[in-house]
mmCIF file of C-alpha atoms (C1' of nucleotides) and ligand atoms in Angstrom:
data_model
loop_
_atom_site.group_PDB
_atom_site.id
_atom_site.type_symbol
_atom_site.label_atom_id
_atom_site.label_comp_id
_atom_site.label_asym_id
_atom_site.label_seq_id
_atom_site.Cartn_x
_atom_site.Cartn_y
_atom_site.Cartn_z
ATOM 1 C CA UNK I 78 -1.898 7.945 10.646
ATOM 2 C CA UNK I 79 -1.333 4.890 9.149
ATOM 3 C CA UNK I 80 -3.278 2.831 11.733
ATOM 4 C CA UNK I 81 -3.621 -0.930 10.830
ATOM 5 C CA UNK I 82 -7.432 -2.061 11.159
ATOM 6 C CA UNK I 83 -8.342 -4.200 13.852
ATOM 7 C CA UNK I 84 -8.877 -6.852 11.443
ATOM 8 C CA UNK I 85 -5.146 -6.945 10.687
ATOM 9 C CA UNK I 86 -4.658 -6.770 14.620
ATOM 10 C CA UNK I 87 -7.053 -9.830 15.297
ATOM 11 C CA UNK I 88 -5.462 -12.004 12.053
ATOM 12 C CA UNK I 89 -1.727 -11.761 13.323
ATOM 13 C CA UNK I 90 -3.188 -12.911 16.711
ATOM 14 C CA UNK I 91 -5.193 -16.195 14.928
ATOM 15 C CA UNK I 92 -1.816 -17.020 13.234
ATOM 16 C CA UNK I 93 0.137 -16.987 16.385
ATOM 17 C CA UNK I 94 -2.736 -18.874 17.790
ATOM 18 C CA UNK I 95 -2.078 -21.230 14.787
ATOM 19 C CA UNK I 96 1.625 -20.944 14.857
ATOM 20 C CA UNK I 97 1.684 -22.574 18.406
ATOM 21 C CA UNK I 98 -0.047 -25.513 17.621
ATOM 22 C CA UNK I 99 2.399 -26.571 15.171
ATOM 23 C CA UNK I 100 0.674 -28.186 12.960
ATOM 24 C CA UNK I 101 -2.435 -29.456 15.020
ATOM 25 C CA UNK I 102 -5.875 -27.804 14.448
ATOM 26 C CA UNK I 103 -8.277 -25.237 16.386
ATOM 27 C CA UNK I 104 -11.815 -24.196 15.406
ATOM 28 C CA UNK I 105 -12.771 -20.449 15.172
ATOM 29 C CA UNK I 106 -14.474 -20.682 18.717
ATOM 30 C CA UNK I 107 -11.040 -21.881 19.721
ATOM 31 C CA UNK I 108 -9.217 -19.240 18.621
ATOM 32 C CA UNK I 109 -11.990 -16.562 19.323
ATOM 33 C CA UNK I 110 -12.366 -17.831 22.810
ATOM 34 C CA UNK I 111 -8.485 -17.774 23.872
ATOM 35 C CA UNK I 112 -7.737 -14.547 21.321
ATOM 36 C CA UNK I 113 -10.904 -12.694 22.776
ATOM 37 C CA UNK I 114 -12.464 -11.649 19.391
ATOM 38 C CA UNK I 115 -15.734 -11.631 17.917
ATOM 39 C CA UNK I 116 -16.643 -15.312 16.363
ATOM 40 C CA UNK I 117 -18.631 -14.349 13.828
ATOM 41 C CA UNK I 118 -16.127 -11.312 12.560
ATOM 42 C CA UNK I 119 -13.341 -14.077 13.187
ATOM 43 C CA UNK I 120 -15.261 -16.255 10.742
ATOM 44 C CA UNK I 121 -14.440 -13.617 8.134
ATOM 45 C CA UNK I 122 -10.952 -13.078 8.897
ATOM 46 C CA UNK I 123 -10.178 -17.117 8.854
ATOM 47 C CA UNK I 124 -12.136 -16.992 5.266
ATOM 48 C CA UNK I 125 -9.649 -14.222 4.191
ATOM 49 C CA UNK I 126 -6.657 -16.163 5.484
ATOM 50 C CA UNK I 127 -7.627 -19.347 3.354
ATOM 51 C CA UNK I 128 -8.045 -17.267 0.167
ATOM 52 C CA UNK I 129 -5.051 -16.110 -0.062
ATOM 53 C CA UNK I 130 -3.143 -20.160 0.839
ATOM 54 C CA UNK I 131 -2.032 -18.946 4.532
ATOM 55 C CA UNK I 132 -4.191 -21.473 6.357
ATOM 56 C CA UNK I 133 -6.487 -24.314 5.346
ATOM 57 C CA UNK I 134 -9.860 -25.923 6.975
ATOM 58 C CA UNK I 135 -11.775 -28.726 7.313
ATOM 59 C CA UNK I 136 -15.610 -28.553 7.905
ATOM 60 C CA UNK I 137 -18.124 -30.699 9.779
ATOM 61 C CA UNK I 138 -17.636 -32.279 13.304
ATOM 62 C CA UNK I 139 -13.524 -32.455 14.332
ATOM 63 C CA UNK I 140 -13.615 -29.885 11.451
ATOM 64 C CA UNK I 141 -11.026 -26.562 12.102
ATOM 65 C CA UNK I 142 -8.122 -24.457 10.991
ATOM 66 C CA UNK I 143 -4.289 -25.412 10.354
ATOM 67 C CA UNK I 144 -1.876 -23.379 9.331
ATOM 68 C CA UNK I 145 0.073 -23.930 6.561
ATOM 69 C CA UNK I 146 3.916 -23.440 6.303
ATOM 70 C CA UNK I 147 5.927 -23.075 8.779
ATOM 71 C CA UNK I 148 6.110 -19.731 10.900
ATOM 72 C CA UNK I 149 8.878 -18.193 9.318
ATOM 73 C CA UNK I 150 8.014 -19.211 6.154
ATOM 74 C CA UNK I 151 4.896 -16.804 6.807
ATOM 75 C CA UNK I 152 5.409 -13.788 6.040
ATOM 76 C CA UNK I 153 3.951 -10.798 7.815
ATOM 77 C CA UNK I 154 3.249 -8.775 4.252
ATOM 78 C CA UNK I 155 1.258 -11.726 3.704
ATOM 79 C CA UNK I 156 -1.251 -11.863 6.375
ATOM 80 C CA UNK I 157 -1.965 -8.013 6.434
ATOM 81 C CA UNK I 158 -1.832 -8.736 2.432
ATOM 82 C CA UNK I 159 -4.703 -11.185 2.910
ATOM 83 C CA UNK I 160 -6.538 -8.739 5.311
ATOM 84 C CA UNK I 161 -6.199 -5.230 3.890
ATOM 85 C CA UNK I 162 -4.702 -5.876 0.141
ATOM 86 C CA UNK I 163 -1.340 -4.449 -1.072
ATOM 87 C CA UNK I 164 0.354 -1.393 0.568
ATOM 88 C CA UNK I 165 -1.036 1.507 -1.724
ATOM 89 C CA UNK I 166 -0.318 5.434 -0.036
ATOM 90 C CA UNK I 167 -1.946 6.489 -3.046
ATOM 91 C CA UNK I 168 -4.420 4.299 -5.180
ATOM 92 C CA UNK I 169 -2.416 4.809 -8.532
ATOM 93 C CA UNK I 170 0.788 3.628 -6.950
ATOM 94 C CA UNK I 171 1.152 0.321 -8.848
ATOM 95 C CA UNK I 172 -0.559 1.763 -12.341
ATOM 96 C CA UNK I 173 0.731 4.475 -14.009
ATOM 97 C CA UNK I 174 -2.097 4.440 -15.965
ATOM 98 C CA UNK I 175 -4.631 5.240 -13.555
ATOM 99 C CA UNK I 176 -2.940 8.426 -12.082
ATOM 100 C CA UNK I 177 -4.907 11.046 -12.170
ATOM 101 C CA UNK I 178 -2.533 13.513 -12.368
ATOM 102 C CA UNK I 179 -0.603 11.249 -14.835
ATOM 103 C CA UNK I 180 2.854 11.881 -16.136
ATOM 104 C CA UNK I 181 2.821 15.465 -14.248
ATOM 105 C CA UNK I 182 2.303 13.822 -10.821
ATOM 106 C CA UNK I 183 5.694 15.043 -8.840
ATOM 107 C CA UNK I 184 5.273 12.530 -5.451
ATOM 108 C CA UNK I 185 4.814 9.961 -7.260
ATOM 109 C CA UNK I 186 8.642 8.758 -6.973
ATOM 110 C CA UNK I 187 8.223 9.425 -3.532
ATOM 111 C CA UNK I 188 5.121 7.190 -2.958
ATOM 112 C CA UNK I 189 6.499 4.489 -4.863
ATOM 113 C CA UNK I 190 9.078 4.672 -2.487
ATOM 114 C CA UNK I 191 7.465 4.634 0.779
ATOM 115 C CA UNK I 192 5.153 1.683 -0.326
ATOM 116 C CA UNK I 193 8.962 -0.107 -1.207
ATOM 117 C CA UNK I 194 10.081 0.991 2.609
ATOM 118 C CA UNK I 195 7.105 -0.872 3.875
ATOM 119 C CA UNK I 196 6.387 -3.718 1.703
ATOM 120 C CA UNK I 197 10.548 -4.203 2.768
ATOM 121 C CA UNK I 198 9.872 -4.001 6.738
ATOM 122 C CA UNK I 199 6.828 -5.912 6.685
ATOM 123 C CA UNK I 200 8.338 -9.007 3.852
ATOM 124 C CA UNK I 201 11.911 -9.196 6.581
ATOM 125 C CA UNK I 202 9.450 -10.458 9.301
ATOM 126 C CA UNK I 203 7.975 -13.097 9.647
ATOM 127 C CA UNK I 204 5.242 -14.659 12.271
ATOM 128 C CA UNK I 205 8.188 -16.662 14.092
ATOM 129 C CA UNK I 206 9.467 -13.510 14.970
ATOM 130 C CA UNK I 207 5.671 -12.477 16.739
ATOM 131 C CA UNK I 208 5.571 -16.127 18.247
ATOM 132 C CA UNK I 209 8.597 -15.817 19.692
ATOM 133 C CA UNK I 210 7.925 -12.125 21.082
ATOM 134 C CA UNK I 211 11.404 -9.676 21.070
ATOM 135 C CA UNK I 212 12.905 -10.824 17.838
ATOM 136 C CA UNK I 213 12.145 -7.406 16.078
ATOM 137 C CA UNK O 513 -3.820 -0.496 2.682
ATOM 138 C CA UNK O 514 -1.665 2.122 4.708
ATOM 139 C CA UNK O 515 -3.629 4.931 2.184
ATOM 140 C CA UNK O 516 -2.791 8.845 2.671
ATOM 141 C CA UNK O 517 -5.685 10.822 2.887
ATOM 142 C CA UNK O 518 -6.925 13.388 0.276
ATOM 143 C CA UNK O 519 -6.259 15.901 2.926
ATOM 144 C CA UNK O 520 -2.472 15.225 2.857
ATOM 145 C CA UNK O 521 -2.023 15.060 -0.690
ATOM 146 C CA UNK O 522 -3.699 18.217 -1.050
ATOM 147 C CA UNK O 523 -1.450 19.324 1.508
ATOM 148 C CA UNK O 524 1.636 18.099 -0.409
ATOM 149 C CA UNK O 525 0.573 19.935 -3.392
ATOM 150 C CA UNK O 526 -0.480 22.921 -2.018
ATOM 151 C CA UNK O 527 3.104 23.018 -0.315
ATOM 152 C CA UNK O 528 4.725 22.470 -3.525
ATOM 153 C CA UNK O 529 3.274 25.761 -4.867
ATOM 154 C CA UNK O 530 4.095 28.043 -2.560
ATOM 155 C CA UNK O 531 8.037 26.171 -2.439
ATOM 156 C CA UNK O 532 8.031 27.391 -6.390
ATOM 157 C CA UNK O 533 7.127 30.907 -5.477
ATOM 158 C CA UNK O 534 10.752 31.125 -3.475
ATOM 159 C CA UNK O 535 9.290 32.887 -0.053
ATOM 160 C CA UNK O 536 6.531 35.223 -2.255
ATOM 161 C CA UNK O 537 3.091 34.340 -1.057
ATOM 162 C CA UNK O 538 -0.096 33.240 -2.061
ATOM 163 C CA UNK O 539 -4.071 33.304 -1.861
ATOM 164 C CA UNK O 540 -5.911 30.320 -0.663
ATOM 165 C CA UNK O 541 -7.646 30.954 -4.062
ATOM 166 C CA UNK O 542 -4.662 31.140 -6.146
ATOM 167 C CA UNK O 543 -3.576 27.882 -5.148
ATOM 168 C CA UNK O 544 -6.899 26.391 -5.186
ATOM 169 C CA UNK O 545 -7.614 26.898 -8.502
ATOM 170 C CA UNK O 546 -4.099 26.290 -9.893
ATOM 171 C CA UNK O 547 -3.656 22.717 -8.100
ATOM 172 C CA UNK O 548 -7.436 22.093 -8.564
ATOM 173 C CA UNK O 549 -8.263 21.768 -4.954
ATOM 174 C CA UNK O 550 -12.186 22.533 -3.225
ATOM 175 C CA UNK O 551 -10.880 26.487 -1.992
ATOM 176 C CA UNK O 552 -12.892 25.659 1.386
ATOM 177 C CA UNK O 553 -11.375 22.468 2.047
ATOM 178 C CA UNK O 554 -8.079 23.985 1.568
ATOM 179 C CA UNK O 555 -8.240 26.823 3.776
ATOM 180 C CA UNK O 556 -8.594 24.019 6.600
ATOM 181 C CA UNK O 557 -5.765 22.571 5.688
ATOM 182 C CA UNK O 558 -3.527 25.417 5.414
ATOM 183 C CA UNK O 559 -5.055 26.456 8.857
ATOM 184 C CA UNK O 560 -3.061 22.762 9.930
ATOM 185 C CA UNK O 561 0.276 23.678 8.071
ATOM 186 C CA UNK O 562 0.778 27.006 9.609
ATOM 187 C CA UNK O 563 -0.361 25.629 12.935
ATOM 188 C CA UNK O 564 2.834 23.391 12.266
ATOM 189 C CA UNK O 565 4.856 26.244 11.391
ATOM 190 C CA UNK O 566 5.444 24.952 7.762
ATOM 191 C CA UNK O 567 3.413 28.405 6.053
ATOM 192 C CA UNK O 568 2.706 32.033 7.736
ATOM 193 C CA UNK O 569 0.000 33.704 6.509
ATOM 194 C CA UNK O 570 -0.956 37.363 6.841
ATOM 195 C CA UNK O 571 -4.815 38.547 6.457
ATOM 196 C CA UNK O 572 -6.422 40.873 4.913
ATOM 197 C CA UNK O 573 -6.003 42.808 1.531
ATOM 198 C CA UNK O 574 -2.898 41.674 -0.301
ATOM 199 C CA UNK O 575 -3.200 38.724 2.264
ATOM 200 C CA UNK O 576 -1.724 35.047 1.850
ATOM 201 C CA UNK O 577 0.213 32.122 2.418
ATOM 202 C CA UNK O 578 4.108 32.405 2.357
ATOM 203 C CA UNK O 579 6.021 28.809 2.980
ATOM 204 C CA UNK O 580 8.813 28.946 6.095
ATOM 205 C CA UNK O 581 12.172 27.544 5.956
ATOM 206 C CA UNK O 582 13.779 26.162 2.488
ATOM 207 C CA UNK O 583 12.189 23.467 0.765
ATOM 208 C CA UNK O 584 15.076 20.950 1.365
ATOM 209 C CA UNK O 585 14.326 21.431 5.187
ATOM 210 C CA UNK O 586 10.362 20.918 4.808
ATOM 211 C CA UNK O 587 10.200 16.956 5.602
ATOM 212 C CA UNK O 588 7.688 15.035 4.219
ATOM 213 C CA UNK O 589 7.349 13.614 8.117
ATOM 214 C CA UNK O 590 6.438 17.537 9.203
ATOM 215 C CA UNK O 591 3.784 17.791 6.613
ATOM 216 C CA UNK O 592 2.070 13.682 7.266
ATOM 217 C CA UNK O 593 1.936 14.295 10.358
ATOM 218 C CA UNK O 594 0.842 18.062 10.137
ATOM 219 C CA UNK O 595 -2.299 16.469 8.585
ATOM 220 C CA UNK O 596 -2.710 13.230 9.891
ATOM 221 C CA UNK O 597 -0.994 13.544 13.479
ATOM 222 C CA UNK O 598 2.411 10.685 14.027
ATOM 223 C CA UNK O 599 2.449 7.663 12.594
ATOM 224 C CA UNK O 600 0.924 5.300 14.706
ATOM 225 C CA UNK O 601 0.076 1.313 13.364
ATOM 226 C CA UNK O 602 -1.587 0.699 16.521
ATOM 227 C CA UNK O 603 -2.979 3.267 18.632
ATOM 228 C CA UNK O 604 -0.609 2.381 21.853
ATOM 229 C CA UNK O 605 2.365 2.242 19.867
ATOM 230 C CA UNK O 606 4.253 5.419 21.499
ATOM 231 C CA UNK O 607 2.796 4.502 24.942
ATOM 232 C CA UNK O 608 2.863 1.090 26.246
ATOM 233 C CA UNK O 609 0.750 2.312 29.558
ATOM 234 C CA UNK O 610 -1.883 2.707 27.089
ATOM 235 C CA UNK O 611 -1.361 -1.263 25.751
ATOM 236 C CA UNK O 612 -4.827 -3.160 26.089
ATOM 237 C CA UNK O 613 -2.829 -6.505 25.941
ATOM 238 C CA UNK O 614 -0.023 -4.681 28.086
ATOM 239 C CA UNK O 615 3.377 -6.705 28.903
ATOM 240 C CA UNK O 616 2.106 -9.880 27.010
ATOM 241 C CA UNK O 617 1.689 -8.119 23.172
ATOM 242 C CA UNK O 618 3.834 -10.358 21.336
ATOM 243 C CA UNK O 619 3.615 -7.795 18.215
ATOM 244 C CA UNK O 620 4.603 -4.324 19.891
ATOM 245 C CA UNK O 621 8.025 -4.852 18.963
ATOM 246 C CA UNK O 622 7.197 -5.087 15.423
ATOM 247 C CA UNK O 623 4.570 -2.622 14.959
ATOM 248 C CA UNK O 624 7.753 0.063 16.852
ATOM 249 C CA UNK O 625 9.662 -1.162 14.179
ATOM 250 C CA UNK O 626 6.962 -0.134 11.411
ATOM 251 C CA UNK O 627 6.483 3.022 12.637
ATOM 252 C CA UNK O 628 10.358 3.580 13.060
ATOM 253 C CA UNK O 629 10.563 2.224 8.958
ATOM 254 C CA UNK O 630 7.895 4.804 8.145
ATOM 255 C CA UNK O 631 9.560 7.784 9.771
ATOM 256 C CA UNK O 632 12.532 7.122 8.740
ATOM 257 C CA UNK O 633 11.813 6.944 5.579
ATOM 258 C CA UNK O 634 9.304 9.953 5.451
ATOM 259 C CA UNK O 635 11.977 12.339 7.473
ATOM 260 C CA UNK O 636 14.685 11.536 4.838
ATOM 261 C CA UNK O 637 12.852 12.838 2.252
ATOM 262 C CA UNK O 638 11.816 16.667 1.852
ATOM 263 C CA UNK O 639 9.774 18.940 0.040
ATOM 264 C CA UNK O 640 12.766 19.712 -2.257
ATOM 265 C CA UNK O 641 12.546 15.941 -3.633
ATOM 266 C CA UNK O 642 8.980 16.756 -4.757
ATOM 267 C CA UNK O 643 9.393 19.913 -6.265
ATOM 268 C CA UNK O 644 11.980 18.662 -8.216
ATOM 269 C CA UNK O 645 10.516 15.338 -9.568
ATOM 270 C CA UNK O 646 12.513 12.410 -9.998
ATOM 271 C CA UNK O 647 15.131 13.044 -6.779
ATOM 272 C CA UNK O 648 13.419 9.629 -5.012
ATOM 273 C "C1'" DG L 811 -14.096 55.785 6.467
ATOM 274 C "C1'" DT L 812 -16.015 52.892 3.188
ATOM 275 C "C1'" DA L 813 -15.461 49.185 -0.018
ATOM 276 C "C1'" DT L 814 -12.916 45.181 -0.855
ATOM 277 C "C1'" DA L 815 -9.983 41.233 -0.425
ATOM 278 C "C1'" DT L 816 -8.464 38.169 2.284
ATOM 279 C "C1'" DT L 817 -7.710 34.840 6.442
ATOM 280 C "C1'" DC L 818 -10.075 32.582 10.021
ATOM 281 C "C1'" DC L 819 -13.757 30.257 12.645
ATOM 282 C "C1'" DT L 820 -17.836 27.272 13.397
ATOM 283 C "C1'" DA L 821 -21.221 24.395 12.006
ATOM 284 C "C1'" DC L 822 -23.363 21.319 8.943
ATOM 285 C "C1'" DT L 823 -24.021 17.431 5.309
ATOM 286 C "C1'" DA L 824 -22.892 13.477 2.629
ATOM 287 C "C1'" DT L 825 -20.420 9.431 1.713
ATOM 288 C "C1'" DT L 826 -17.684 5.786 2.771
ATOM 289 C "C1'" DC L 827 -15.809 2.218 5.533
ATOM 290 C "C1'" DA L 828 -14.596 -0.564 9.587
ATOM 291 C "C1'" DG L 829 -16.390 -3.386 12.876
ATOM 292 C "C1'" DA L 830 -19.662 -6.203 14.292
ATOM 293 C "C1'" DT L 831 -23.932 -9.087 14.301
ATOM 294 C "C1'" DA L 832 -27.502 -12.451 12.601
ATOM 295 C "C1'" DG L 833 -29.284 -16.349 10.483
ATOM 296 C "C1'" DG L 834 -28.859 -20.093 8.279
ATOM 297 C "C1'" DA L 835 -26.932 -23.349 4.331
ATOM 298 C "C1'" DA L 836 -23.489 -26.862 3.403
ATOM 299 C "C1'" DT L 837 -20.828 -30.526 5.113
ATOM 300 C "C1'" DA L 838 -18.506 -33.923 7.811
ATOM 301 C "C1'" DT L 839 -18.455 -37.031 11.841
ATOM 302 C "C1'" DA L 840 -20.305 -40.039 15.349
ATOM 303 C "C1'" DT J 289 -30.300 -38.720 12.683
ATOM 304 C "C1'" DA J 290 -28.101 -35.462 15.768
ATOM 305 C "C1'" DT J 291 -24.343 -32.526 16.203
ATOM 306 C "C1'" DA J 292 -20.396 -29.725 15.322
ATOM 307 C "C1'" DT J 293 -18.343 -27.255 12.403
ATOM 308 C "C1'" DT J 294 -17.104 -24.200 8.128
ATOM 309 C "C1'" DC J 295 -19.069 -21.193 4.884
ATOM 310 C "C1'" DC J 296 -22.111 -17.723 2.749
ATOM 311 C "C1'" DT J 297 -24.995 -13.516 2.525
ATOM 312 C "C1'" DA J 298 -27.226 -9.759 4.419
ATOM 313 C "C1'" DT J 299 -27.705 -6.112 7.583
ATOM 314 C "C1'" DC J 300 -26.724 -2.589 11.224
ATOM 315 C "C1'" DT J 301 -23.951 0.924 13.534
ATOM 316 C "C1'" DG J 302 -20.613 4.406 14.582
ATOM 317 C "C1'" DA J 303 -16.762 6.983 13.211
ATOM 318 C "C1'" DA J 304 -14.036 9.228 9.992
ATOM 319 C "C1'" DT J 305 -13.168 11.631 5.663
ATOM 320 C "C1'" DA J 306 -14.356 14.826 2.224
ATOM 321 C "C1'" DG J 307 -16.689 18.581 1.167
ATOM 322 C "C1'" DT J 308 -19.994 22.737 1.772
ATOM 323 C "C1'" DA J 309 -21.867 27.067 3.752
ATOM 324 C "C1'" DG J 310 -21.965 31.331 5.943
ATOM 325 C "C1'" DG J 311 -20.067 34.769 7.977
ATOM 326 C "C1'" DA J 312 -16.696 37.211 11.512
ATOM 327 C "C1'" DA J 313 -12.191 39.419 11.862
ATOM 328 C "C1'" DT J 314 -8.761 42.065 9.714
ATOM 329 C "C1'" DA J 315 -5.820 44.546 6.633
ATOM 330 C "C1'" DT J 316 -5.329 47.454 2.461
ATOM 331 C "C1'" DA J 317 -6.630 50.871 -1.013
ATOM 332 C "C1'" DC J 318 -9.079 54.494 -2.625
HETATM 333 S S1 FES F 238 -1.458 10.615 -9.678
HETATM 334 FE FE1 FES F 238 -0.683 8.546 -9.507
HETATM 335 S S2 FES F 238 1.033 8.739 -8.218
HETATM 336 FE FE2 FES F 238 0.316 10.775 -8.388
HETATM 337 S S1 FES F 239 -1.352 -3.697 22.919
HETATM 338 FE FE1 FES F 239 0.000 -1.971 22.617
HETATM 339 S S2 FES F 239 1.388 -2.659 21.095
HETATM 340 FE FE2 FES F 239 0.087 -4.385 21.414
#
DNA sequence: GTATATTCCTACTATTCAGATAGGAATATA
DNA sequence: TATATTCCTATCTGAATAGTAGGAATATAC
């Protein structure tokens, strides 16, 4: 319950990768190589991270990936942000509109709430804290 | 991201219902059709709740669900993970034997954290919250 | 003791989604 | 021009979720 997807799993790891070269740039096979994960599904995740500002690229030969920000500037609501979109337990739980049940819907309180208890944990840490292993 | 299945909010309401009732019991049918839930579909998941101990059921003519306990000691935790089975970001998270990356997972600490932030928050809140609407 | 109402059990189907793969276009450097 | 890279689009696969179907077991009522 509640699993995050591999793709989350393999991003945090590409930051980190990132977050260690401080500054300095690594192509995907780079990353994919030393991280162990699939290139071509890496290609995807990297594509993700750009959208959404977290790293930024340069293509051609001596082309790669740098991360911008520093690492504790990162947060990690961000990168599984990028990956997976907001936290939603329910679909509704940002639109009142859109709830089915609408204004009868009991949990919703309580859904709003959890997705607040998350979106808190995950916004207080920050990759510096993954870099540098038993911060949490 | 971090979405509840169908399954448990089905389970939430059908929990609800029988917490109005005050100990009476129900029919899989009743509840079905008053919460709008697939009757077949729900008698699997009450099959999960009283194999939790959250309902007893009794068979037969003049059969049905009754719920166990008071609402305010029903947590929200029992019936997630009555559904869904513990909360678990990553899939090693309760058993670092289990850890592909093993000793050298920078993010373990974190991800024990999330879960801890999730159960916390779920086992604080109970079924008495729901039923009565705008306690969260 | 038969009809009926119910839980309970097993198996199946359909749909969706995560994870991964493939091929190649665009682009920058040497 | 050759090469190394990002970037784009399409496809495949396996697993999980949601839902359906049929009927066996069991308790009650008449
Ligand atoms: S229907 Fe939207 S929160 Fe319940
Ligand atoms: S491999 Fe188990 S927590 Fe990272």
């Amino acid at each position: 319950m509640f699993s995050v997807s591999a793709r989350t799993q393999y991003a945090i790891r590409a930051m980190a990768h990132l977050a260690r070269l401080e500054g300095k740039s690594a192509t995907a096979a780079d990353i994919a190589s030393a991280q162990g994960i699939p290139l071509k599904y890496l290609e995807g995740i990297l594509s993700r991270l750009k959208l959404s500002g977290l790293v930024e690229s340069e293509r051609g030969k001596n082309g790669g990936y740098r991360m911008q920000g520093r690492a504790q500037d990162v947060s990690m609501l961000a990168i599984v942000e990028a990956m997976d979109g907001s936290v939603k337990p329910v679909s509704c739980v940002d639109s009142a509109a859109s709830c089915a049940q609408g204004r009868a819907c009991l949990p919703r309180k309580f859904w709003i709430g959890l997705k607040s208890a998350i979106d808190a944990y995950l916004n207080e840490h920050s990759l510096k804290d993954i870099v540098e292993g038993d911060q949490v």
